[in-house]
mmCIF file of C-alpha atoms and ligand atoms in Angstrom:
data_model
loop_
_atom_site.group_PDB
_atom_site.id
_atom_site.type_symbol
_atom_site.label_atom_id
_atom_site.label_comp_id
_atom_site.label_asym_id
_atom_site.label_seq_id
_atom_site.Cartn_x
_atom_site.Cartn_y
_atom_site.Cartn_z
ATOM 1 C CA SER A 1 0.174 -0.152 -0.116
ATOM 2 C CA GLY A 2 1.038 3.521 -0.537
ATOM 3 C CA ASP A 3 2.266 4.406 3.221
ATOM 4 C CA ASP A 4 4.635 1.403 3.102
ATOM 5 C CA LYS A 5 8.320 2.736 3.730
ATOM 6 C CA ALA A 6 10.427 1.537 1.201
ATOM 7 C CA VAL A 7 12.574 -0.964 2.131
ATOM 8 C CA PRO A 8 15.659 -2.564 0.195
ATOM 9 C CA ARG A 9 15.032 -5.450 -1.993
ATOM 10 C CA ASN A 10 18.423 -7.093 -0.995
ATOM 11 C CA ILE A 11 21.539 -6.745 0.695
ATOM 12 C CA LEU A 12 23.415 -4.773 -1.816
ATOM 13 C CA GLU A 13 20.855 -2.180 -2.332
ATOM 14 C CA GLN A 14 20.967 -1.897 1.930
ATOM 15 C CA ILE A 15 24.823 -1.481 1.197
ATOM 16 C CA VAL A 16 24.242 1.294 -1.608
ATOM 17 C CA TRP A 17 21.365 3.314 0.649
ATOM 18 C CA ASP A 18 23.787 3.204 3.878
ATOM 19 C CA LYS A 19 26.637 4.358 1.349
ATOM 20 C CA GLU A 20 24.356 7.219 0.118
ATOM 21 C CA VAL A 21 24.075 8.614 3.710
ATOM 22 C CA GLU A 22 27.709 7.846 4.853
ATOM 23 C CA VAL A 23 29.174 9.537 1.345
ATOM 24 C CA SER A 24 26.908 12.918 2.114
ATOM 25 C CA GLN A 25 28.165 13.169 5.715
ATOM 26 C CA ARG A 26 31.925 12.618 5.062
ATOM 27 C CA LYS A 27 31.224 15.258 1.994
ATOM 28 C CA ALA A 28 29.527 17.684 4.353
ATOM 29 C CA LYS A 29 32.743 17.473 6.490
ATOM 30 C CA LYS A 30 35.553 17.324 3.493
ATOM 31 C CA PRO A 31 34.142 18.998 0.254
ATOM 32 C CA LEU A 32 35.013 17.432 -2.752
ATOM 33 C CA LYS A 33 37.490 20.640 -3.382
ATOM 34 C CA SER A 34 39.285 19.555 -0.351
ATOM 35 C CA VAL A 35 39.510 15.857 -1.077
ATOM 36 C CA VAL A 36 40.728 16.334 -4.775
ATOM 37 C CA GLU A 37 43.569 18.788 -3.368
ATOM 38 C CA SER A 38 44.559 15.917 -0.830
ATOM 39 C CA SER A 39 44.579 13.493 -3.648
ATOM 40 C CA GLU A 40 47.260 15.534 -5.403
ATOM 41 C CA HIS A 41 49.513 15.601 -2.364
ATOM 42 C CA ALA A 42 49.525 11.663 -2.484
ATOM 43 C CA PRO A 43 52.470 9.688 -3.609
ATOM 44 C CA PRO A 44 51.857 8.615 -7.055
ATOM 45 C CA ALA A 45 49.837 5.623 -7.588
ATOM 46 C CA ARG A 46 51.555 1.873 -8.455
ATOM 47 C CA ASP A 47 51.107 -0.093 -11.054
ATOM 48 C CA PHE A 48 48.414 -2.615 -10.128
ATOM 49 C CA ILE A 49 48.005 -4.022 -13.395
ATOM 50 C CA GLY A 50 51.756 -4.374 -13.984
ATOM 51 C CA ALA A 51 52.094 -6.240 -10.646
ATOM 52 C CA LEU A 52 49.480 -8.850 -11.902
ATOM 53 C CA THR A 53 51.092 -9.377 -15.263
ATOM 54 C CA ALA A 54 54.406 -9.878 -14.027
ATOM 55 C CA ALA A 55 53.099 -12.273 -10.968
ATOM 56 C CA HIS A 56 51.280 -14.482 -13.289
ATOM 57 C CA ARG A 57 54.196 -14.627 -15.791
ATOM 58 C CA ARG A 58 56.693 -15.165 -12.749
ATOM 59 C CA ASN A 59 54.508 -18.067 -11.124
ATOM 60 C CA GLY A 60 52.500 -19.390 -14.250
ATOM 61 C CA VAL A 61 49.272 -19.575 -11.857
ATOM 62 C CA PRO A 62 47.003 -16.629 -11.318
ATOM 63 C CA ALA A 63 48.513 -13.367 -9.542
ATOM 64 C CA LEU A 64 46.993 -13.092 -6.359
ATOM 65 C CA ILE A 65 45.212 -10.235 -4.901
ATOM 66 C CA ALA A 66 44.891 -11.090 -1.218
ATOM 67 C CA GLU A 67 42.087 -9.386 0.745
ATOM 68 C CA VAL A 68 42.261 -8.029 3.927
ATOM 69 C CA LYS A 69 38.844 -8.672 5.239
ATOM 70 C CA LYS A 70 37.547 -8.578 8.753
ATOM 71 C CA ALA A 71 33.886 -9.682 8.292
ATOM 72 C CA SER A 72 31.068 -9.637 5.620
ATOM 73 C CA PRO A 73 27.643 -9.899 5.724
ATOM 74 C CA SER A 74 27.042 -13.226 4.261
ATOM 75 C CA ARG A 75 30.004 -14.734 6.532
ATOM 76 C CA GLY A 76 29.886 -12.774 9.688
ATOM 77 C CA VAL A 77 33.127 -12.243 11.421
ATOM 78 C CA LEU A 78 36.194 -13.989 9.743
ATOM 79 C CA ARG A 79 38.660 -13.166 11.994
ATOM 80 C CA GLU A 80 38.597 -12.212 15.529
ATOM 81 C CA ASN A 81 42.151 -10.921 16.077
ATOM 82 C CA PHE A 82 42.494 -8.657 13.140
ATOM 83 C CA ASN A 83 45.601 -6.650 12.395
ATOM 84 C CA PRO A 84 45.384 -5.076 9.036
ATOM 85 C CA VAL A 85 49.226 -4.639 8.576
ATOM 86 C CA GLU A 86 50.648 -8.006 9.878
ATOM 87 C CA ILE A 87 47.878 -9.602 7.420
ATOM 88 C CA ALA A 88 49.302 -7.183 4.588
ATOM 89 C CA GLN A 89 53.017 -7.877 5.504
ATOM 90 C CA ALA A 90 52.200 -11.748 5.819
ATOM 91 C CA TYR A 91 50.543 -11.899 2.309
ATOM 92 C CA GLU A 92 53.260 -9.655 0.628
ATOM 93 C CA LYS A 93 55.924 -11.835 2.367
ATOM 94 C CA ASN A 94 54.368 -15.002 0.935
ATOM 95 C CA GLY A 95 54.071 -13.746 -2.849
ATOM 96 C CA ALA A 96 50.576 -11.919 -3.239
ATOM 97 C CA ALA A 97 50.829 -9.798 -6.019
ATOM 98 C CA CYS A 98 48.648 -7.105 -4.790
ATOM 99 C CA LEU A 99 46.252 -6.543 -1.830
ATOM 100 C CA SER A 100 42.771 -5.578 -1.412
ATOM 101 C CA ILE A 101 41.724 -3.627 1.741
ATOM 102 C CA LEU A 102 37.814 -3.316 2.456
ATOM 103 C CA THR A 103 37.082 -0.096 3.444
ATOM 104 C CA ASP A 104 33.255 -0.266 4.208
ATOM 105 C CA GLU A 105 32.821 0.023 7.810
ATOM 106 C CA LYS A 106 28.980 -0.691 8.466
ATOM 107 C CA HIS A 107 28.861 -4.014 6.490
ATOM 108 C CA PHE A 108 32.559 -5.407 6.333
ATOM 109 C CA GLN A 109 34.258 -3.931 9.431
ATOM 110 C CA GLY A 110 36.839 -2.145 7.273
ATOM 111 C CA SER A 111 37.816 1.348 7.100
ATOM 112 C CA PHE A 112 39.971 3.774 5.016
ATOM 113 C CA GLU A 113 42.532 3.836 8.197
ATOM 114 C CA ASN A 114 43.246 0.201 7.346
ATOM 115 C CA LEU A 115 43.835 1.452 3.954
ATOM 116 C CA GLU A 116 46.244 4.152 4.687
ATOM 117 C CA THR A 117 47.862 2.325 7.829
ATOM 118 C CA VAL A 118 48.993 -0.653 5.297
ATOM 119 C CA ARG A 119 49.955 1.866 2.700
ATOM 120 C CA ASN A 120 52.239 3.537 5.408
ATOM 121 C CA SER A 121 53.545 0.187 6.869
ATOM 122 C CA GLY A 122 56.196 -0.320 4.312
ATOM 123 C CA VAL A 123 54.117 -2.995 2.319
ATOM 124 C CA GLN A 124 55.185 -2.450 -1.541
ATOM 125 C CA CYS A 125 52.206 -4.322 -3.268
ATOM 126 C CA PRO A 126 49.691 -2.178 -5.111
ATOM 127 C CA LEU A 127 46.405 -1.697 -3.073
ATOM 128 C CA LEU A 128 43.062 -2.068 -4.221
ATOM 129 C CA CYS A 129 40.416 -0.091 -2.252
ATOM 130 C CA LYS A 130 37.118 -2.242 -2.038
ATOM 131 C CA GLU A 131 34.365 0.229 -1.517
ATOM 132 C CA PHE A 132 31.121 0.512 -2.997
ATOM 133 C CA VAL A 133 31.668 3.204 -5.142
ATOM 134 C CA ILE A 134 28.492 5.701 -6.073
ATOM 135 C CA ASP A 135 30.398 9.233 -6.167
ATOM 136 C CA ILE A 136 33.409 10.557 -7.695
ATOM 137 C CA TRP A 137 34.288 11.939 -4.136
ATOM 138 C CA GLN A 138 35.315 8.089 -3.077
ATOM 139 C CA ILE A 139 37.627 8.148 -5.648
ATOM 140 C CA TYR A 140 39.719 11.064 -4.939
ATOM 141 C CA TYR A 141 39.388 10.004 -1.179
ATOM 142 C CA ALA A 142 40.373 6.342 -1.737
ATOM 143 C CA ARG A 143 43.586 7.901 -3.651
ATOM 144 C CA SER A 144 44.341 10.445 -1.083
ATOM 145 C CA LYS A 145 44.588 7.325 1.537
ATOM 146 C CA GLY A 146 47.141 5.847 -1.015
ATOM 147 C CA ALA A 147 45.053 3.306 -3.219
ATOM 148 C CA ASP A 148 46.363 2.269 -6.242
ATOM 149 C CA ALA A 149 43.169 1.004 -7.727
ATOM 150 C CA ILE A 150 39.500 0.957 -6.888
ATOM 151 C CA LEU A 151 36.593 -1.443 -7.292
ATOM 152 C CA LEU A 152 33.676 -0.166 -9.685
ATOM 153 C CA ILE A 153 30.719 -2.527 -9.352
ATOM 154 C CA ALA A 154 28.529 -2.804 -12.356
ATOM 155 C CA ALA A 155 25.380 -3.932 -10.646
ATOM 156 C CA VAL A 156 25.557 -0.256 -8.601
ATOM 157 C CA LEU A 157 26.921 1.918 -11.539
ATOM 158 C CA PRO A 158 25.148 3.019 -14.506
ATOM 159 C CA ASP A 159 27.042 3.141 -17.756
ATOM 160 C CA LEU A 160 27.632 6.937 -17.984
ATOM 161 C CA ASP A 161 28.817 6.986 -13.987
ATOM 162 C CA MET A 162 31.051 3.893 -15.059
ATOM 163 C CA LYS A 163 32.827 6.241 -17.774
ATOM 164 C CA TYR A 164 33.225 9.166 -15.987
ATOM 165 C CA MET A 165 34.843 7.308 -13.306
ATOM 166 C CA LEU A 166 36.824 5.431 -15.575
ATOM 167 C CA ARG A 167 38.339 8.467 -16.843
ATOM 168 C CA ILE A 168 38.629 10.132 -13.173
ATOM 169 C CA CYS A 169 40.883 7.067 -12.348
ATOM 170 C CA LYS A 170 42.991 7.315 -15.256
ATOM 171 C CA ASN A 171 43.791 10.981 -14.147
ATOM 172 C CA LEU A 172 44.680 9.809 -10.673
ATOM 173 C CA GLY A 173 46.947 7.070 -12.484
ATOM 174 C CA MET A 174 44.616 4.664 -10.689
ATOM 175 C CA THR A 175 43.617 1.354 -11.717
ATOM 176 C CA ALA A 176 39.794 0.561 -12.127
ATOM 177 C CA LEU A 177 38.776 -3.094 -11.255
ATOM 178 C CA ILE A 178 35.085 -3.196 -12.866
ATOM 179 C CA GLU A 179 33.133 -6.110 -11.341
ATOM 180 C CA VAL A 180 30.417 -8.159 -12.997
ATOM 181 C CA HIS A 181 28.590 -10.813 -11.994
ATOM 182 C CA ASP A 182 26.329 -11.980 -14.982
ATOM 183 C CA GLU A 183 26.291 -11.765 -18.845
ATOM 184 C CA LYS A 184 24.160 -8.535 -19.130
ATOM 185 C CA GLU A 185 26.517 -6.614 -16.825
ATOM 186 C CA LEU A 186 29.466 -8.190 -18.810
ATOM 187 C CA ASP A 187 28.129 -7.048 -22.187
ATOM 188 C CA ARG A 188 27.649 -3.270 -20.659
ATOM 189 C CA VAL A 189 30.978 -3.223 -19.698
ATOM 190 C CA LEU A 190 32.736 -4.722 -22.902
ATOM 191 C CA ARG A 191 30.830 -1.834 -24.758
ATOM 192 C CA ILE A 192 32.818 0.836 -22.627
ATOM 193 C CA ASP A 193 36.129 2.058 -23.758
ATOM 194 C CA GLY A 194 38.999 1.797 -22.085
ATOM 195 C CA VAL A 195 38.249 -0.794 -19.771
ATOM 196 C CA GLU A 196 41.528 -2.869 -18.726
ATOM 197 C CA LEU A 197 40.677 -4.874 -15.900
ATOM 198 C CA ILE A 198 37.138 -6.774 -15.363
ATOM 199 C CA GLY A 199 36.579 -8.659 -11.904
ATOM 200 C CA ILE A 200 33.912 -11.779 -12.532
ATOM 201 C CA ASN A 201 32.407 -12.276 -9.082
ATOM 202 C CA ASN A 202 31.340 -15.556 -8.309
ATOM 203 C CA ARG A 203 29.395 -14.542 -5.328
ATOM 204 C CA SER A 204 25.863 -12.669 -6.379
ATOM 205 C CA LEU A 205 25.545 -9.570 -4.092
ATOM 206 C CA GLU A 206 22.243 -9.948 -4.198
ATOM 207 C CA THR A 207 21.579 -13.540 -3.120
ATOM 208 C CA PHE A 208 25.433 -14.403 -1.961
ATOM 209 C CA VAL A 209 25.007 -17.564 -3.949
ATOM 210 C CA VAL A 210 28.726 -18.592 -4.585
ATOM 211 C CA ASP A 211 29.234 -20.438 -7.660
ATOM 212 C CA THR A 212 32.894 -20.666 -9.322
ATOM 213 C CA SER A 213 31.407 -22.075 -12.786
ATOM 214 C CA ASN A 214 30.206 -18.269 -13.183
ATOM 215 C CA THR A 215 33.521 -17.256 -13.983
ATOM 216 C CA ARG A 216 34.029 -20.123 -16.836
ATOM 217 C CA MET A 217 30.401 -19.642 -17.890
ATOM 218 C CA LEU A 218 30.963 -15.997 -18.802
ATOM 219 C CA MET A 219 34.681 -16.539 -20.184
ATOM 220 C CA GLU A 220 33.278 -19.424 -22.460
ATOM 221 C CA LYS A 221 30.747 -17.118 -23.656
ATOM 222 C CA ARG A 222 32.743 -13.573 -23.862
ATOM 223 C CA GLY A 223 36.493 -15.029 -23.667
ATOM 224 C CA ASP A 224 37.414 -14.027 -27.238
ATOM 225 C CA ILE A 225 36.109 -10.519 -27.013
ATOM 226 C CA ILE A 226 37.731 -10.021 -23.679
ATOM 227 C CA LYS A 227 41.052 -11.525 -25.490
ATOM 228 C CA GLU A 228 40.770 -9.654 -28.429
ATOM 229 C CA LYS A 229 40.618 -6.142 -26.330
ATOM 230 C CA GLY A 230 43.633 -6.970 -24.327
ATOM 231 C CA ILE A 231 41.611 -6.972 -21.299
ATOM 232 C CA LEU A 232 42.913 -8.374 -17.760
ATOM 233 C CA VAL A 233 40.276 -10.880 -15.807
ATOM 234 C CA VAL A 234 40.067 -11.488 -12.189
ATOM 235 C CA GLY A 235 38.201 -14.479 -10.856
ATOM 236 C CA GLU A 236 36.909 -13.267 -7.613
ATOM 237 C CA SER A 237 35.171 -14.924 -4.375
ATOM 238 C CA GLY A 238 34.581 -18.825 -3.109
ATOM 239 C CA LEU A 239 38.342 -19.834 -4.061
ATOM 240 C CA PHE A 240 39.369 -22.533 -1.441
ATOM 241 C CA THR A 241 41.668 -25.188 -3.063
ATOM 242 C CA PRO A 242 44.451 -25.459 -5.749
ATOM 243 C CA ASP A 243 41.685 -27.115 -7.788
ATOM 244 C CA ASP A 244 39.428 -23.963 -7.465
ATOM 245 C CA VAL A 245 42.524 -21.846 -8.508
ATOM 246 C CA ALA A 246 43.375 -24.292 -11.342
ATOM 247 C CA TYR A 247 39.647 -24.590 -12.420
ATOM 248 C CA VAL A 248 39.015 -20.491 -12.792
ATOM 249 C CA HIS A 249 43.036 -20.568 -14.280
ATOM 250 C CA SER A 250 41.633 -22.838 -17.019
ATOM 251 C CA ALA A 251 38.587 -20.617 -17.677
ATOM 252 C CA GLY A 252 41.198 -17.747 -18.569
ATOM 253 C CA VAL A 253 41.579 -15.572 -15.501
ATOM 254 C CA SER A 254 44.925 -13.795 -15.019
ATOM 255 C CA ALA A 255 44.408 -13.196 -11.455
ATOM 256 C CA VAL A 256 42.532 -14.115 -8.278
ATOM 257 C CA LEU A 257 40.807 -12.141 -5.507
ATOM 258 C CA VAL A 258 40.841 -14.172 -2.434
ATOM 259 C CA GLY A 259 39.614 -13.427 1.274
ATOM 260 C CA GLU A 260 37.905 -15.912 3.124
ATOM 261 C CA SER A 261 40.004 -19.140 2.604
ATOM 262 C CA LEU A 262 43.191 -17.185 3.589
ATOM 263 C CA ILE A 263 42.081 -14.752 6.384
ATOM 264 C CA LYS A 264 40.206 -17.793 8.488
ATOM 265 C CA GLU A 265 43.325 -19.383 8.602
ATOM 266 C CA GLU A 266 45.790 -19.186 11.916
ATOM 267 C CA ASP A 267 48.666 -17.954 9.437
ATOM 268 C CA PRO A 268 47.085 -16.089 6.474
ATOM 269 C CA GLY A 269 50.654 -15.817 4.646
ATOM 270 C CA ARG A 270 51.097 -19.652 4.971
ATOM 271 C CA ALA A 271 47.620 -20.325 3.794
ATOM 272 C CA ILE A 272 48.617 -19.090 0.397
ATOM 273 C CA ALA A 273 50.886 -21.825 -0.366
ATOM 274 C CA GLY A 274 47.952 -24.129 0.582
ATOM 275 C CA LEU A 275 45.741 -22.268 -1.784
ATOM 276 C CA PHE A 276 48.000 -22.616 -4.798
ATOM 277 C CA GLY A 277 49.548 -25.928 -3.864
ATOM 278 C CA LYS A 278 53.316 -24.348 -4.133
ATOM 279 C CA GLU A 279 55.189 -21.301 -2.973
ATOM 280 C CA LEU A 280 54.586 -18.206 -4.920
ATOM 281 C CA LEU A 281 57.606 -16.229 -5.817
ATOM 282 C CA LYS A 282 58.006 -12.776 -4.893
ATOM 283 C CA VAL A 283 58.636 -9.324 -6.375
ATOM 284 C CA GLY A 284 62.336 -9.446 -8.088
ATOM 285 C CA ALA A 285 62.704 -13.306 -7.539
ATOM 286 C CA LEU A 286 64.604 -15.067 -10.457
HETATM 287 O O1 IGP B 301 36.147 -13.718 0.754
HETATM 288 P P1 IGP B 301 36.075 -14.587 -0.804
HETATM 289 O O2 IGP B 301 34.788 -15.455 -0.889
HETATM 290 O O3 IGP B 301 37.572 -15.373 -0.931
HETATM 291 O O4 IGP B 301 35.838 -13.234 -1.926
HETATM 292 C C1 IGP B 301 36.724 -12.266 -1.684
HETATM 293 C C2 IGP B 301 36.257 -11.103 -2.637
HETATM 294 O O5 IGP B 301 36.008 -11.492 -3.839
HETATM 295 C C3 IGP B 301 34.955 -10.667 -2.035
HETATM 296 O O6 IGP B 301 35.294 -9.860 -0.841
HETATM 297 C C4 IGP B 301 34.345 -9.469 -3.020
HETATM 298 C C5 IGP B 301 33.980 -9.324 -4.206
HETATM 299 N N1 IGP B 301 33.318 -8.633 -4.741
HETATM 300 C C6 IGP B 301 33.067 -7.501 -3.713
HETATM 301 C C7 IGP B 301 32.406 -6.338 -4.011
HETATM 302 C C8 IGP B 301 32.155 -6.117 -2.542
HETATM 303 C C9 IGP B 301 32.760 -6.258 -1.301
HETATM 304 C C10 IGP B 301 33.341 -7.544 -1.472
HETATM 305 C C11 IGP B 301 33.493 -8.327 -2.675
#
């Protein structure tokens, strides 16, 4: 009936609604002009795609983007004693090519402070800001906190916003990781010029259902166009075993994004060799 309050239809809608409130509050405290200026004083962004390509070549397995993730709406708290810097250093030491830092507070218990402290901890890996971006303000803010790459979710952003944000990322020297979950989203993204990095999420952000065959299915359908365009693909979510990694690798991904299966282990650094079935070589290794 007409007097019903609007309610979110799924978790993604809930997150985006909460994000609108958060961003408007943050903007009131620090206007766009000021965050743009802060971003100009940040040290230059590192080469996220370069790090992935080099690691893929070096190891012959997909490059690892290891995620610093305390909790999620689908799994709850993943790790009680959570020290983002310790975890980031352990990931880097064990061959992660890049790191992903969750910055959403309300649903993932992340923070921009985590991003900033990891960036200032001596960790060399390029950093992905894992955020629900709805406003360009967040991109400049992420850059000012040391992000080298940022997630743009096709399920959240209309094409026009995506194109505009992609240009802003390029101007800032940042990489955009564009996330898709289904064929419709992938086709939209493949029509946008300048896309270099696509993430295929095996988890639906609306239902939480995880299915690793999603990566294979989409690569079977659109792998040719992706290859022709020289786009790098990241297989995201639900990867637990060397078989899982081999499965998405054979589907054509050059990198994987992994959180839960590493962060839940006592020693998340050591868990990397378990996930790949071998030790990964670090940057500079012969
Ligand atoms: O913890 P997993 O299943 O290994 O997944 C990691 C990553 O793919 C997942 O955290 C993720 C993928 N896309 C997102 C968008 C927002 C928040 C989180 C995500």
